[in-house]
Amino acid sequence: MSSRVRVLRKQNRLSLEALAERVGVTKSYLSKVERGLSDPSISTALKLAHALNVDVGRLFSDEVEPELITVVRADERTPMGAGAGPGDTRYEGIATGLTDKRMVPFMMHPPTDPADPPFKSHAGEEYLFVHEGTAELEFPERTVALGPGDSVYFNSALPHRCRSTGGRPAAVLVVIHDEPSGPADHVPTLP
């Protein structure tokens, strides 16, 4: 139960102090519950479940919550966007069934077409990791050449675009982290 309370508290973006206040216990007592040093009474467990917006059974279950761990096999990625033409970027969603996530991971296969796609930008941060092939990440003032194993982390408000530079489309892992101050249902647009 201890680690589950901590995970659910963090998922709800609550500090230890804020959750303790909602439940009506001290911060030190809640800390002991989270560290497994104290077991809450049924009454406190019910209050914890209510404050964390979960059924009380989830606090006591030995099973790992399916929404806390998501495995997506390479052949289970979800095709995203058009990407049908030879000059189109192809996207494959990762963990698309997982709700309430703070990061948006996907595989991107940028085109090798010499035509310049438009620069795109969005709120948040972005991480690119080249898994296969070679690619070029272009900003208005700078171009970064990337090979297998290379990565880039940047503020995604900077206008950017990506293209493959080898004979075939590269495979690039992209992870976008959206600004937490944005609407809860807002999902960043694909680069």
CSV table of C-alpha atoms in Angstrom, one decimal:
chain,number,residue,atom,x,y,z
A,1,MET,CA,0.0,0.0,0.0
A,2,SER,CA,2.8,2.4,0.8
A,3,SER,CA,4.3,2.9,-2.6
A,4,ARG,CA,0.8,2.9,-4.2
A,5,VAL,CA,-0.2,5.9,-2.0
A,6,ARG,CA,2.9,7.7,-3.1
A,7,VAL,CA,2.4,7.0,-6.8
A,8,LEU,CA,-1.3,8.0,-6.6
A,9,ARG,CA,-0.5,11.2,-4.7
A,10,LYS,CA,2.1,12.1,-7.4
A,11,GLN,CA,-0.4,11.2,-10.2
A,12,ASN,CA,-2.8,13.6,-8.6
A,13,ARG,CA,-0.1,16.3,-8.4
A,14,LEU,CA,-0.5,16.6,-4.6
A,15,SER,CA,2.3,17.4,-2.1
A,16,LEU,CA,2.5,15.3,1.0
A,17,GLU,CA,1.2,18.3,2.9
A,18,ALA,CA,-1.8,18.9,0.6
A,19,LEU,CA,-2.8,15.2,0.8
A,20,ALA,CA,-2.4,15.1,4.6
A,21,GLU,CA,-4.6,18.2,4.9
A,22,ARG,CA,-7.3,16.6,2.7
A,23,VAL,CA,-7.3,13.4,4.7
A,24,GLY,CA,-7.1,15.1,8.1
A,25,VAL,CA,-3.8,13.6,9.2
A,26,THR,CA,-0.4,15.0,9.9
A,27,LYS,CA,2.2,15.3,7.2
A,28,SER,CA,4.6,13.1,9.3
A,29,TYR,CA,1.9,10.4,9.7
A,30,LEU,CA,1.2,10.3,6.0
A,31,SER,CA,5.0,10.1,5.3
A,32,LYS,CA,5.1,7.1,7.6
A,33,VAL,CA,2.2,5.5,5.6
A,34,GLU,CA,4.0,6.1,2.3
A,35,ARG,CA,7.2,4.6,3.7
A,36,GLY,CA,5.4,1.5,5.0
A,37,LEU,CA,6.2,2.4,8.6
A,38,SER,CA,2.6,2.8,9.6
A,39,ASP,CA,-0.7,1.2,8.4
A,40,PRO,CA,-3.7,3.4,8.2
A,41,SER,CA,-7.0,2.6,9.9
A,42,ILE,CA,-9.9,1.7,7.7
A,43,SER,CA,-11.3,5.2,8.2
A,44,THR,CA,-8.1,6.8,7.2
A,45,ALA,CA,-7.8,4.5,4.2
A,46,LEU,CA,-11.3,5.5,3.0
A,47,LYS,CA,-10.4,9.1,3.4
A,48,LEU,CA,-7.1,8.5,1.4
A,49,ALA,CA,-9.0,6.8,-1.4
A,50,HIS,CA,-11.5,9.6,-1.6
A,51,ALA,CA,-8.8,12.2,-1.6
A,52,LEU,CA,-6.9,10.3,-4.3
A,53,ASN,CA,-10.1,9.7,-6.4
A,54,VAL,CA,-9.8,5.9,-6.3
A,55,ASP,CA,-11.6,3.0,-5.0
A,56,VAL,CA,-10.3,1.9,-1.6
A,57,GLY,CA,-9.6,-1.5,-3.0
A,58,ARG,CA,-6.8,0.0,-5.2
A,59,LEU,CA,-4.9,1.0,-2.1
A,60,PHE,CA,-4.8,-2.6,-0.7
A,61,SER,CA,-4.5,-4.6,-4.0
A,62,ASP,CA,-1.3,-6.6,-4.5
A,63,GLU,CA,-1.7,-6.3,-8.3
A,64,VAL,CA,0.2,-3.7,-10.2
A,65,GLU,CA,-2.1,-1.2,-11.7
A,66,PRO,CA,-2.3,-1.7,-15.4
A,67,GLU,CA,-2.3,2.1,-16.0
A,68,LEU,CA,1.0,2.5,-14.0
A,69,ILE,CA,2.9,0.2,-16.3
A,70,THR,CA,2.4,0.0,-20.0
A,71,VAL,CA,4.4,-2.2,-22.4
A,72,VAL,CA,4.1,-1.6,-26.1
A,73,ARG,CA,5.8,-4.1,-28.4
A,74,ALA,CA,7.4,-2.9,-31.6
A,75,ASP,CA,4.6,-4.5,-33.7
A,76,GLU,CA,1.9,-3.0,-31.4
A,77,ARG,CA,2.6,0.7,-32.1
A,78,THR,CA,-0.4,2.7,-33.3
A,79,PRO,CA,-0.1,4.4,-36.7
A,80,MET,CA,-0.8,8.2,-36.3
A,81,GLY,CA,-1.5,10.8,-38.9
A,82,ALA,CA,-1.5,10.4,-42.6
A,83,GLY,CA,2.0,9.6,-43.5
A,84,ALA,CA,0.8,7.7,-46.6
A,85,GLY,CA,2.9,9.4,-49.3
A,86,PRO,CA,6.6,8.9,-49.9
A,87,GLY,CA,7.4,12.5,-48.8
A,88,ASP,CA,5.2,12.4,-45.6
A,89,THR,CA,6.5,11.9,-42.1
A,90,ARG,CA,5.2,8.7,-40.6
A,91,TYR,CA,4.3,8.5,-36.9
A,92,GLU,CA,3.8,5.5,-34.7
A,93,GLY,CA,2.2,6.1,-31.3
A,94,ILE,CA,3.6,4.5,-28.1
A,95,ALA,CA,1.4,4.0,-25.0
A,96,THR,CA,-1.6,5.6,-26.8
A,97,GLY,CA,-4.0,3.7,-24.6
A,98,LEU,CA,-2.5,5.2,-21.4
A,99,THR,CA,-4.6,8.1,-20.1
A,100,ASP,CA,-3.4,11.1,-18.0
A,101,LYS,CA,0.2,10.9,-19.1
A,102,ARG,CA,2.5,13.9,-18.9
A,103,MET,CA,4.7,12.7,-21.8
A,104,VAL,CA,3.7,11.8,-25.4
A,105,PRO,CA,6.1,9.2,-26.8
A,106,PHE,CA,6.1,8.1,-30.4
A,107,MET,CA,8.3,6.9,-33.2
A,108,MET,CA,8.9,9.3,-36.1
A,109,HIS,CA,10.1,8.3,-39.6
A,110,PRO,CA,10.9,11.7,-41.3
A,111,PRO,CA,10.9,11.7,-45.1
A,112,THR,CA,14.1,11.8,-47.1
A,113,ASP,CA,12.3,14.2,-49.6
A,114,PRO,CA,14.4,17.4,-50.2
A,115,ALA,CA,11.2,19.6,-50.0
A,116,ASP,CA,11.3,21.6,-46.8
A,117,PRO,CA,8.3,20.9,-44.5
A,118,PRO,CA,7.1,23.8,-42.5
A,119,PHE,CA,8.7,24.6,-39.2
A,120,LYS,CA,6.5,23.6,-36.2
A,121,SER,CA,6.5,24.6,-32.6
A,122,HIS,CA,4.4,23.9,-29.5
A,123,ALA,CA,4.5,24.4,-25.8
A,124,GLY,CA,6.7,22.2,-23.6
A,125,GLU,CA,9.9,20.3,-24.2
A,126,GLU,CA,10.9,17.6,-26.7
A,127,TYR,CA,13.5,14.8,-26.8
A,128,LEU,CA,14.6,13.1,-29.9
A,129,PHE,CA,16.7,9.9,-30.0
A,130,VAL,CA,17.8,8.4,-33.4
A,131,HIS,CA,17.3,4.7,-33.2
A,132,GLU,CA,18.2,3.9,-36.9
A,133,GLY,CA,19.5,5.8,-39.8
A,134,THR,CA,20.6,9.5,-40.0
A,135,ALA,CA,18.5,12.6,-39.6
A,136,GLU,CA,18.8,16.3,-39.5
A,137,LEU,CA,17.0,18.5,-37.0
A,138,GLU,CA,16.7,22.0,-38.2
A,139,PHE,CA,16.0,25.2,-36.3
A,140,PRO,CA,15.8,28.7,-37.9
A,141,GLU,CA,19.3,29.5,-36.8
A,142,ARG,CA,20.9,26.1,-36.5
A,143,THR,CA,20.9,22.6,-38.1
A,144,VAL,CA,21.9,19.5,-36.1
A,145,ALA,CA,23.1,16.3,-37.9
A,146,LEU,CA,22.1,13.2,-36.0
A,147,GLY,CA,23.2,9.6,-36.3
A,148,PRO,CA,22.3,6.3,-34.6
A,149,GLY,CA,22.4,6.8,-30.8
A,150,ASP,CA,22.5,10.6,-31.0
A,151,SER,CA,19.8,12.6,-29.1
A,152,VAL,CA,18.6,16.1,-28.7
A,153,TYR,CA,16.6,17.7,-25.9
A,154,PHE,CA,15.1,21.2,-26.6
A,155,ASN,CA,12.4,23.7,-25.7
A,156,SER,CA,9.7,22.8,-28.3
A,157,ALA,CA,8.6,26.4,-28.5
A,158,LEU,CA,11.6,26.8,-30.9
A,159,PRO,CA,10.4,26.4,-34.5
A,160,HIS,CA,11.8,23.0,-35.7
A,161,ARG,CA,11.5,20.4,-38.4
A,162,CYS,CA,13.2,17.1,-39.1
A,163,ARG,CA,14.2,15.1,-42.2
A,164,SER,CA,16.0,11.9,-42.8
A,165,THR,CA,19.4,12.3,-44.5
A,166,GLY,CA,20.2,8.7,-45.5
A,167,GLY,CA,18.8,6.7,-48.4
A,168,ARG,CA,15.7,5.6,-46.3
A,169,PRO,CA,13.7,7.2,-43.5
A,170,ALA,CA,15.3,7.2,-40.1
A,171,ALA,CA,13.6,5.8,-37.0
A,172,VAL,CA,13.5,8.5,-34.4
A,173,LEU,CA,12.1,8.1,-30.9
A,174,VAL,CA,10.3,11.4,-29.9
A,175,VAL,CA,9.0,12.2,-26.4
A,176,ILE,CA,7.1,15.4,-25.9
A,177,HIS,CA,6.4,16.8,-22.5
A,178,ASP,CA,3.6,19.4,-22.5
A,179,GLU,CA,3.5,22.4,-20.2
A,180,PRO,CA,1.6,21.3,-17.0
A,181,SER,CA,-0.1,24.6,-16.9
A,182,GLY,CA,-2.0,23.8,-20.1
A,183,PRO,CA,-5.5,22.3,-20.3
A,184,ALA,CA,-5.6,18.8,-18.9
A,185,ASP,CA,-7.0,17.4,-22.1
A,186,HIS,CA,-4.5,19.2,-24.4
A,187,VAL,CA,-2.2,16.9,-26.3
A,188,PRO,CA,0.8,18.4,-28.1
A,189,THR,CA,0.7,18.4,-31.9
A,190,LEU,CA,3.2,16.2,-33.7
A,191,PRO,CA,6.3,17.9,-35.0
